[in-house]
CSV table of C-alpha atoms in Angstrom, one decimal:
chain,number,residue,atom,x,y,z
A,1,MET,CA,19.9,9.0,-24.0
A,2,ARG,CA,20.3,7.7,-27.5
A,3,SER,CA,18.4,6.0,-30.2
A,4,GLU,CA,20.3,2.9,-30.7
A,5,LEU,CA,22.6,0.9,-28.5
A,6,VAL,CA,26.3,0.8,-28.4
A,7,PRO,CA,27.9,-2.4,-29.6
A,8,GLU,CA,28.0,-5.0,-26.8
A,9,ARG,CA,31.5,-5.0,-25.5
A,10,GLY,CA,33.1,-5.6,-22.1
A,11,GLU,CA,31.3,-4.0,-19.2
A,12,ASN,CA,28.7,-2.4,-21.4
A,13,ARG,CA,27.2,-5.7,-22.4
A,14,ASP,CA,24.9,-6.1,-19.4
A,15,GLU,CA,23.8,-2.5,-19.4
A,16,GLY,CA,23.2,-2.7,-23.1
A,17,ALA,CA,21.1,-5.8,-22.8
A,18,LEU,CA,19.2,-4.2,-19.8
A,19,TRP,CA,18.6,-1.1,-21.8
A,20,ARG,CA,17.2,-3.1,-24.7
A,21,LEU,CA,14.9,-5.1,-22.4
A,22,LEU,CA,13.7,-1.8,-21.0
A,23,ALA,CA,13.2,-0.4,-24.5
A,24,ARG,CA,11.0,-3.4,-25.4
A,25,ARG,CA,9.0,-3.0,-22.2
A,26,VAL,CA,8.5,0.7,-23.0
A,27,ALA,CA,7.4,-0.2,-26.5
A,28,LEU,CA,4.9,-2.7,-25.2
A,29,TYR,CA,3.6,-0.2,-22.7
A,30,THR,CA,3.0,2.5,-25.3
A,31,GLY,CA,1.8,0.0,-27.9
A,32,GLY,CA,4.6,1.2,-30.1
A,33,ASP,CA,2.9,4.6,-30.4
A,34,SER,CA,5.5,6.7,-28.7
A,35,SER,CA,9.2,6.6,-29.0
A,36,SER,CA,9.7,8.6,-25.8
A,37,VAL,CA,8.1,8.6,-22.4
A,38,PRO,CA,8.3,11.0,-19.4
A,39,ARG,CA,11.3,10.3,-17.3
A,40,ALA,CA,9.2,9.6,-14.2
A,41,LEU,CA,7.3,6.8,-16.2
A,42,ALA,CA,10.6,5.5,-17.6
A,43,LEU,CA,11.9,5.2,-14.0
A,44,GLU,CA,8.8,3.3,-12.9
A,45,LEU,CA,9.0,0.9,-15.8
A,46,PHE,CA,12.7,0.4,-15.0
A,47,ALA,CA,12.0,-0.3,-11.4
A,48,SER,CA,9.4,-2.9,-12.5
A,49,VAL,CA,11.9,-4.6,-14.8
A,50,ARG,CA,14.5,-4.7,-12.1
A,51,PHE,CA,12.0,-6.2,-9.6
A,52,THR,CA,10.9,-8.8,-12.0
A,53,LEU,CA,14.5,-9.7,-12.9
A,54,GLU,CA,15.3,-10.2,-9.2
A,55,GLN,CA,12.5,-12.7,-9.0
A,56,GLY,CA,13.6,-14.9,-11.9
A,57,ARG,CA,16.4,-17.1,-13.0
A,58,GLY,CA,17.9,-17.8,-16.4
A,59,GLU,CA,21.0,-17.5,-18.6
A,60,SER,CA,19.8,-14.4,-20.4
A,61,LEU,CA,18.0,-11.3,-19.2
A,62,GLU,CA,15.0,-12.4,-21.3
A,63,GLU,CA,14.9,-15.8,-19.6
A,64,ARG,CA,15.2,-14.2,-16.2
A,65,PHE,CA,12.5,-11.8,-17.0
A,66,ALA,CA,10.1,-14.4,-18.3
A,67,ASP,CA,10.9,-16.6,-15.3
A,68,GLY,CA,10.4,-13.6,-13.0
A,69,GLU,CA,7.0,-13.0,-14.4
A,70,ALA,CA,6.1,-16.6,-13.8
A,71,VAL,CA,7.3,-16.4,-10.2
A,72,ILE,CA,5.2,-13.3,-9.7
A,73,ARG,CA,2.1,-15.0,-11.0
A,74,ASP,CA,2.7,-17.8,-8.6
A,75,LYS,CA,3.1,-15.4,-5.8
A,76,LEU,CA,-0.1,-13.6,-6.8
A,77,ALA,CA,-2.0,-16.9,-6.6
A,78,ARG,CA,-0.5,-17.6,-3.2
A,79,GLY,CA,-1.3,-14.0,-2.1
A,80,LYS,CA,-4.9,-14.3,-3.1
A,81,GLN,CA,-5.2,-17.5,-1.0
A,82,LEU,CA,-3.6,-15.8,1.9
A,83,TRP,CA,-5.9,-12.9,1.6
A,84,LYS,CA,-9.0,-15.1,1.5
A,85,GLY,CA,-7.7,-17.1,4.4
A,86,THR,CA,-7.0,-13.9,6.4
A,87,CYS,CA,-10.5,-12.5,5.6
A,88,GLY,CA,-12.0,-15.8,6.7
A,89,SER,CA,-10.2,-15.9,10.0
A,90,LEU,CA,-10.4,-12.4,11.4
A,91,PRO,CA,-10.5,-12.1,15.1
A,92,GLN,CA,-13.9,-11.2,16.6
A,93,VAL,CA,-12.6,-7.8,17.5
A,94,GLU,CA,-13.6,-4.8,15.5
A,95,ASN,CA,-11.0,-2.5,14.0
A,96,LEU,CA,-11.8,-0.1,11.2
A,97,SER,CA,-8.3,0.2,9.8
A,98,LEU,CA,-8.0,-3.6,9.7
A,99,ARG,CA,-11.3,-3.9,7.8
A,100,ASP,CA,-10.4,-1.1,5.4
A,101,THR,CA,-7.0,-2.5,4.8
A,102,LEU,CA,-8.3,-5.9,3.9
A,103,ARG,CA,-10.9,-4.4,1.7
A,104,SER,CA,-8.2,-2.4,-0.1
A,105,ILE,CA,-6.0,-5.4,-0.5
A,106,GLY,CA,-9.1,-7.1,-2.1
A,107,GLY,CA,-8.8,-4.5,-4.8
A,108,PHE,CA,-5.1,-5.0,-5.1
A,109,TRP,CA,-5.5,-8.2,-7.1
A,110,GLY,CA,-7.3,-6.4,-9.9
A,111,ARG,CA,-5.2,-3.3,-9.8
A,112,TYR,CA,-1.7,-4.9,-9.6
A,113,ASP,CA,-0.1,-4.7,-13.0
A,114,TYR,CA,2.8,-7.1,-12.7
A,115,ARG,CA,3.7,-6.7,-16.4
A,116,PHE,CA,4.6,-3.0,-16.1
A,117,PHE,CA,4.5,-2.0,-12.5
A,118,ALA,CA,5.4,-5.1,-10.6
A,119,HIS,CA,7.2,-3.2,-7.8
A,120,GLN,CA,4.2,-1.1,-6.9
A,121,VAL,CA,1.6,-1.8,-4.2
A,122,PRO,CA,-1.6,-0.3,-5.6
A,123,CYS,CA,-3.7,-0.4,-2.4
A,124,ASP,CA,-3.9,1.4,1.0
A,125,ILE,CA,-2.4,-0.6,3.9
A,126,ASP,CA,-3.1,1.4,7.0
A,127,TYR,CA,-3.4,-1.3,9.6
A,128,GLN,CA,-0.2,-1.4,11.6
A,129,LEU,CA,1.4,-4.8,12.2
A,130,GLY,CA,3.2,-5.6,15.4
A,131,ARG,CA,6.3,-5.9,13.4
A,132,PRO,CA,6.4,-3.9,10.3
A,133,VAL,CA,7.1,-5.3,6.8
A,134,PRO,CA,10.7,-4.6,5.9
A,135,GLU,CA,10.9,-1.5,3.8
A,136,ASP,CA,13.0,-3.1,1.0
A,137,LEU,CA,10.1,-5.4,0.0
A,138,GLN,CA,8.2,-4.3,-3.0
A,139,GLY,CA,5.1,-5.2,-5.0
A,140,ILE,CA,3.6,-8.6,-4.4
A,141,ASP,CA,6.4,-9.5,-2.0
A,142,TYR,CA,5.4,-6.6,0.3
A,143,VAL,CA,1.7,-7.6,0.2
A,144,ASN,CA,2.3,-11.3,0.8
A,145,HIS,CA,4.7,-10.6,3.6
A,146,TYR,CA,2.1,-8.3,5.1
A,147,LEU,CA,-0.6,-10.9,4.8
A,148,GLU,CA,1.6,-13.6,6.2
A,149,GLN,CA,2.3,-11.5,9.3
A,150,LEU,CA,-1.3,-10.5,9.6
A,151,CYS,CA,-2.4,-14.1,9.3
A,152,MET,CA,0.0,-15.0,12.1
A,153,GLU,CA,-1.1,-12.2,14.3
A,154,ASN,CA,-4.7,-13.2,13.8
A,155,ARG,CA,-3.8,-16.8,14.7
A,156,ILE,CA,-2.4,-15.6,18.0
A,157,LEU,CA,-5.5,-13.4,18.7
A,158,ASN,CA,-7.9,-16.2,17.9
A,159,CYS,CA,-6.3,-18.3,20.6
A,160,PHE,CA,-8.0,-16.1,23.2
A,161,ALA,CA,-11.7,-15.6,24.0
A,162,PRO,CA,-12.9,-12.4,22.3
A,163,GLN,CA,-14.3,-10.9,25.5
A,164,TYR,CA,-10.9,-11.1,27.1
A,165,VAL,CA,-9.2,-9.6,24.1
A,166,ARG,CA,-11.7,-6.8,23.9
A,167,ALA,CA,-11.3,-6.1,27.7
A,168,LEU,CA,-7.6,-5.9,27.4
A,169,LEU,CA,-7.7,-3.8,24.2
A,170,GLY,CA,-10.1,-1.4,26.0
A,171,ALA,CA,-7.5,-1.0,28.8
A,172,TYR,CA,-4.8,-0.4,26.2
A,173,CYS,CA,-6.8,2.1,24.1
A,174,ARG,CA,-10.3,3.2,24.7
A,175,ASP,CA,-11.0,3.7,20.9
A,176,TYR,CA,-9.2,0.6,19.7
A,177,ARG,CA,-11.9,0.1,17.2
A,178,GLY,CA,-11.3,3.4,15.4
A,179,LEU,CA,-7.7,4.2,15.9
A,180,LEU,CA,-4.7,3.0,13.9
A,181,ILE,CA,-3.5,0.5,16.5
A,182,ASN,CA,-2.2,-3.0,16.3
A,183,LEU,CA,-4.6,-5.5,18.0
A,184,CYS,CA,-2.1,-8.3,18.6
A,185,GLU,CA,0.8,-6.6,20.3
A,186,SER,CA,-0.7,-5.8,23.7
A,187,VAL,CA,-2.4,-9.2,23.7
A,188,ALA,CA,0.9,-11.0,23.0
A,189,VAL,CA,2.8,-8.9,25.5
A,190,ASN,CA,0.4,-9.7,28.3
A,191,ALA,CA,0.4,-13.3,27.3
A,192,LEU,CA,4.2,-13.5,27.3
A,193,GLY,CA,4.3,-11.9,30.7
A,194,LEU,CA,1.7,-14.3,32.1
A,195,ALA,CA,3.5,-17.3,30.6
A,196,LEU,CA,6.7,-16.1,32.1
A,197,VAL,CA,5.3,-16.0,35.7
A,198,GLY,CA,2.9,-18.9,35.3
A,199,GLY,CA,-0.3,-16.8,35.3
A,200,ASP,CA,-3.6,-17.4,33.7
A,201,VAL,CA,-2.6,-16.8,30.0
A,202,ALA,CA,-6.2,-17.4,28.7
A,203,LYS,CA,-7.6,-14.4,30.6
A,204,LEU,CA,-4.8,-12.0,29.5
A,205,ASN,CA,-5.2,-10.0,32.7
A,206,VAL,CA,-1.9,-9.2,34.5
A,207,THR,CA,-2.6,-8.5,38.2
A,208,ASP,CA,-0.5,-6.4,40.6
A,209,GLY,CA,0.9,-9.6,42.1
A,210,GLU,CA,1.9,-10.9,38.6
A,211,ARG,CA,3.6,-7.6,37.8
A,212,ALA,CA,5.5,-7.8,41.0
A,213,LEU,CA,6.7,-11.3,40.0
A,214,LEU,CA,7.6,-10.0,36.6
A,215,ALA,CA,9.6,-7.1,38.1
A,216,GLU,CA,11.5,-9.6,40.3
A,217,ARG,CA,12.3,-11.8,37.3
A,218,PHE,CA,13.5,-8.8,35.2
A,219,SER,CA,15.7,-7.5,38.0
A,220,ARG,CA,17.2,-10.9,38.5
A,221,GLU,CA,17.5,-12.1,34.9
A,222,GLY,CA,17.2,-9.0,32.8
A,223,PRO,CA,14.3,-8.1,30.4
A,224,ALA,CA,15.6,-10.6,27.9
A,225,CYS,CA,14.1,-13.4,29.9
A,226,LEU,CA,10.7,-12.5,28.5
A,227,GLY,CA,11.8,-14.0,25.2
A,228,ALA,CA,12.3,-17.3,26.9
A,229,ALA,CA,8.6,-17.4,27.6
A,230,ALA,CA,7.8,-17.5,23.8
A,231,GLY,CA,8.3,-21.2,23.6
A,232,ARG,CA,6.1,-21.9,26.7
A,233,LEU,CA,3.4,-19.6,25.4
A,234,CYS,CA,3.4,-21.3,22.0
A,235,ALA,CA,3.0,-24.7,23.7
A,236,LEU,CA,0.2,-23.3,25.9
A,237,LEU,CA,-1.7,-21.9,23.0
A,238,GLY,CA,-1.1,-25.0,20.8
A,239,LEU,CA,0.7,-22.9,18.2
A,240,ASP,CA,3.3,-25.3,16.7
A,241,SER,CA,4.9,-22.7,14.5
A,242,SER,CA,8.5,-21.5,14.4
A,243,ALA,CA,7.3,-18.3,12.8
A,244,VAL,CA,5.0,-17.5,15.7
A,245,ARG,CA,7.7,-18.3,18.1
A,246,THR,CA,10.2,-16.1,16.3
A,247,TYR,CA,7.6,-13.3,16.2
A,248,LEU,CA,7.0,-13.5,19.9
A,249,GLU,CA,10.7,-13.6,20.7
A,250,ALA,CA,11.3,-10.5,18.5
A,251,LEU,CA,8.4,-8.8,20.2
A,252,ALA,CA,9.9,-9.5,23.6
A,253,ASP,CA,13.3,-8.3,22.3
A,254,ASP,CA,11.8,-5.0,21.2
A,255,LEU,CA,10.2,-4.6,24.6
A,256,SER,CA,13.5,-4.8,26.5
A,257,PRO,CA,14.3,-1.1,26.4
A,258,ARG,CA,10.8,-0.2,27.4
A,259,ILE,CA,10.9,-2.6,30.3
A,260,ARG,CA,14.1,-0.9,31.5
A,261,GLN,CA,12.8,2.6,31.2
A,262,THR,CA,9.0,2.4,31.7
A,263,SER,CA,6.7,1.4,34.5
A,264,LEU,CA,5.5,-2.2,34.1
A,265,GLU,CA,2.0,-1.0,34.6
A,266,GLU,CA,2.1,0.7,31.2
A,267,ILE,CA,3.4,-2.5,29.5
A,268,PHE,CA,1.7,-5.4,31.2
A,269,LEU,CA,-1.9,-4.2,31.4
A,270,THR,CA,-4.7,-4.8,33.8
A,271,TYR,CA,-8.3,-4.6,32.8
A,272,LEU,CA,-11.2,-4.4,35.3
K,1,MET,CA,18.5,4.2,-14.7
K,2,GLU,CA,20.4,7.2,-16.2
K,3,ASP,CA,23.6,5.4,-15.2
K,4,MET,CA,23.0,2.5,-17.6
K,5,MET,CA,21.8,4.7,-20.4
K,6,PRO,CA,24.1,4.2,-23.3
K,7,THR,CA,25.3,7.6,-24.5
K,8,GLU,CA,27.9,6.9,-27.2
K,9,GLY,CA,26.8,7.1,-30.7
K,10,LEU,CA,23.5,8.9,-30.1
K,11,ALA,CA,24.3,11.8,-32.4
K,12,ALA,CA,25.9,9.5,-34.9
K,13,GLY,CA,22.7,7.5,-35.2
K,14,THR,CA,20.6,10.6,-35.6
K,15,VAL,CA,22.9,11.9,-38.3
K,16,ARG,CA,22.7,8.6,-40.2
K,17,ASP,CA,18.9,8.9,-40.1
K,18,LEU,CA,19.1,12.4,-41.4
K,19,GLU,CA,21.6,11.5,-44.2
K,20,LEU,CA,18.9,9.1,-45.4
K,21,CYS,CA,16.3,11.8,-45.1
K,22,ASN,CA,18.3,14.1,-47.4
K,23,ARG,CA,17.7,11.6,-50.2
K,24,ALA,CA,14.0,11.7,-49.6
K,25,THR,CA,13.9,15.6,-49.5
K,26,ALA,CA,16.1,16.3,-52.5
K,27,GLU,CA,13.1,16.5,-54.8
K,28,TYR,CA,11.6,19.2,-52.6
K,29,GLY,CA,14.8,21.2,-52.6
K,30,LEU,CA,15.6,20.5,-49.0
K,31,ALA,CA,18.9,19.3,-47.6
K,32,LEU,CA,20.9,19.4,-44.4
K,33,THR,CA,24.6,19.8,-44.2
K,34,ASN,CA,26.6,17.6,-41.9
K,35,ARG,CA,27.0,20.5,-39.4
K,36,GLN,CA,23.2,21.0,-39.4
K,37,MET,CA,22.6,17.3,-38.9
K,38,LEU,CA,24.9,17.2,-35.9
K,39,ALA,CA,23.4,20.3,-34.5
K,40,LEU,CA,19.9,18.8,-34.8
K,41,ALA,CA,21.1,15.6,-33.2
K,42,GLU,CA,22.5,17.5,-30.3
K,43,ARG,CA,19.4,19.5,-30.0
K,44,ARG,CA,17.4,16.4,-29.7
K,45,VAL,CA,19.2,15.4,-26.6
K,46,GLN,CA,18.6,18.9,-25.1
K,47,ALA,CA,15.0,18.9,-26.2
K,48,LEU,CA,14.4,15.6,-24.4
K,49,ARG,CA,16.2,16.8,-21.3
K,50,ASP,CA,14.2,20.1,-21.4
K,51,ALA,CA,11.0,18.0,-21.6
K,52,ASP,CA,12.2,15.6,-19.0
K,53,ARG,CA,11.6,12.6,-21.3
K,54,VAL,CA,13.5,9.5,-22.2
K,55,GLU,CA,13.6,8.2,-25.7
K,56,PHE,CA,14.0,4.5,-26.5
K,57,GLY,CA,13.2,4.6,-30.2
K,58,GLU,CA,14.9,6.3,-33.1
K,59,GLY,CA,13.6,9.8,-32.4
K,60,VAL,CA,11.1,11.9,-34.3
K,61,LEU,CA,13.3,14.0,-36.6
K,62,LYS,CA,13.0,11.5,-39.4
K,63,LYS,CA,9.2,11.5,-39.0
K,64,LEU,CA,9.1,15.2,-38.9
K,65,VAL,CA,11.2,15.5,-42.1
K,66,PHE,CA,8.8,13.1,-43.9
K,67,ALA,CA,5.7,14.9,-42.6
K,68,PHE,CA,6.8,18.4,-43.4
K,69,ARG,CA,9.0,18.0,-46.5
K,70,ASP,CA,6.2,18.9,-48.9
K,71,SER,CA,4.9,21.8,-46.9
K,72,PRO,CA,4.5,25.0,-49.0
K,73,TYR,CA,5.8,27.0,-46.0
K,74,LEU,CA,9.1,25.1,-45.7
K,75,ASP,CA,12.2,26.3,-47.6
K,76,GLN,CA,15.8,25.5,-47.6
K,77,ALA,CA,16.8,28.8,-46.0
K,78,HIS,CA,14.7,28.0,-42.9
K,79,TYR,CA,14.9,24.2,-43.0
K,80,GLU,CA,17.3,23.5,-40.1
K,81,GLU,CA,15.7,26.2,-37.9
K,82,THR,CA,12.2,24.9,-38.6
K,83,LEU,CA,13.2,21.3,-37.8
K,84,THR,CA,14.8,22.4,-34.6
K,85,GLU,CA,11.7,24.2,-33.6
K,86,LEU,CA,9.4,21.4,-34.6
K,87,GLN,CA,11.4,18.9,-32.7
K,88,ASP,CA,11.2,21.1,-29.5
K,89,ILE,CA,7.5,21.7,-30.0
K,90,PHE,CA,6.9,17.9,-30.5
K,91,TYR,CA,8.5,16.9,-27.2
K,92,PHE,CA,7.0,19.8,-25.3
K,93,TYR,CA,3.5,18.9,-26.5
K,94,LYS,CA,4.0,15.2,-25.9
K,95,ASN,CA,4.1,16.1,-22.3
K,96,GLU,CA,1.3,18.6,-22.5
K,97,SER,CA,-1.0,16.2,-24.2
K,98,GLY,CA,-0.7,13.9,-21.2
K,99,GLU,CA,0.5,11.0,-23.4
K,100,ARG,CA,-2.9,11.0,-25.0
K,101,LEU,CA,-1.5,11.4,-28.5
K,102,SER,CA,0.7,8.9,-30.2
K,103,ASP,CA,3.8,10.3,-32.0
K,104,ASP,CA,2.0,9.9,-35.4
K,105,GLU,CA,-1.2,11.6,-34.2
K,106,LEU,CA,0.7,14.6,-32.8
K,107,ILE,CA,2.8,14.9,-35.9
K,108,ALA,CA,-0.2,14.7,-38.2
K,109,HIS,CA,-2.0,17.4,-36.2
K,110,MET,CA,1.1,19.6,-36.3
K,111,ARG,CA,1.4,19.1,-40.0
K,112,GLY,CA,-2.2,19.8,-40.7
K,113,ALA,CA,-2.3,23.0,-38.6
K,114,TYR,CA,1.1,24.2,-39.9
K,115,ASN,CA,0.0,23.8,-43.5
K,116,GLY,CA,-3.5,25.0,-42.7
K,117,TRP,CA,-4.5,28.0,-40.7
K,118,CYS,CA,-1.1,28.6,-39.1
K,119,ARG,CA,0.2,29.3,-42.6
K,120,GLY,CA,3.7,28.1,-41.6
K,121,SER,CA,3.9,30.1,-38.4
K,122,LEU,CA,5.5,28.0,-35.7
K,123,GLU,CA,4.4,30.6,-33.1
K,124,ALA,CA,0.8,30.0,-34.1
K,125,LEU,CA,1.3,26.3,-34.1
K,126,ALA,CA,2.9,26.1,-30.7
K,127,GLY,CA,1.3,29.0,-28.9
K,128,THR,CA,-2.2,28.6,-30.1
K,129,GLU,CA,-3.1,25.4,-32.0
K,130,LEU,CA,-1.3,22.8,-30.0
K,131,ALA,CA,-1.9,24.6,-26.7
K,132,LEU,CA,-5.6,24.6,-27.5
K,133,LEU,CA,-5.5,21.0,-28.6
K,134,CYS,CA,-3.9,20.0,-25.3
K,135,ARG,CA,-6.3,22.0,-23.3
K,136,ARG,CA,-9.2,20.3,-25.1
K,137,LEU,CA,-7.6,16.9,-24.4
K,138,ARG,CA,-7.2,17.7,-20.7
K,139,GLY,CA,-10.8,19.1,-20.6
K,140,TRP,CA,-12.0,15.9,-22.1
K,141,GLU,CA,-10.1,14.0,-19.5
K,142,ALA,CA,-11.5,16.0,-16.7
K,143,GLU,CA,-15.1,15.7,-18.1
K,144,GLU,CA,-14.7,12.0,-18.3
K,145,ALA,CA,-13.6,12.0,-14.6
K,146,GLY,CA,-16.9,13.9,-13.9
K,147,ASP,CA,-15.5,17.0,-12.2
K,148,GLY,CA,-17.7,19.3,-14.3
K,149,ILE,CA,-14.9,21.0,-16.1
K,150,GLY,CA,-15.8,20.1,-19.6
K,151,ALA,CA,-14.1,20.4,-23.0
K,152,GLU,CA,-15.7,22.4,-25.7
K,153,GLU,CA,-18.8,20.7,-26.9
K,154,GLY,CA,-18.2,18.1,-29.6
K,155,CYS,CA,-14.4,18.2,-29.5
K,156,TYR,CA,-12.6,14.9,-29.8
K,157,GLU,CA,-15.6,12.8,-29.2
K,158,GLU,CA,-15.4,9.4,-30.5
């Protein structure tokens, strides 16, 4: 720690400039009232500066930082639209954690302080996605990725009649409304299985006969063949999206070990 | 972040500040030797480390010198020792105040108490006055949050 910076020479130049930028952010944060801050706060402010710099482009750090802030503002605007869109297209299946998470994200837009804590996610995201958000994402990137994934999962769920979705989820977990479960995964898995063996995808109900067909396909071609049904399922559902297809393929890929080790009755579910 | 913290020249910068301070304290019969200045600069680093704080500005020594130079309780014999203590106390109570006091506010309070009822006692300043101040500030904060643990009536109300 020191009060002034060393002359900018050689490899110290970038670090010196970064330190000066951080010092300016700290001065702005404290309103110039305090020359020092707790280390924990300094680390948070530094993480925010680093996140913002990663967003932007420019010759100097100042340009990169200013551009980064502009990029974040654009992402915020897109995130708000995504959130509104997601709230407006929720599946007709009740789930407490989904509702609470969207409500909390609603508060994110007011609480998110991109000027000083751009890397933080000031809201509670409890609802589990079928495929989790990569842990290296931070701040608005994390929230937007989460909302994009959630939006896509809801698009998949909304392709099915709510009564069939509820029936299947009831077979998957009796308290699917109250527990922290993902609504889309079991629906997508059943739909993939049915698409693979030519069953009635719309009803989402895998019968004993269809499970036997699935077992035969898996023993002949291996569990990876489930991924090949992703394209067919997208066509059947009218979902012309490479992201949905990729999501379904990844889901099928994740299932491979379970298909090898677990009874198919526990993966491809039947509801009565 | 610590990896990119520039470390060279920290003491030199503080010493330069203190050299300028010597001119401003001459009329009060106060001066620091080079050895004392260097010791104070090194102590600053340790005080910040002890308080787990990071400093981006020029440090508070200069402000402390200007605030306390006319104190009737400060003499040349105890000048370095007093500045060292004041600097430690400052960083400690910056934390204790929960960042609710600006540098200038804390220094003004320290000065007022030191020259007032503390009568130049650093022990009274740190152990009683500032501890009480920070307790009031925290109480005020808790009262604002509505948890029922209130500050003394009328203290620090706007």
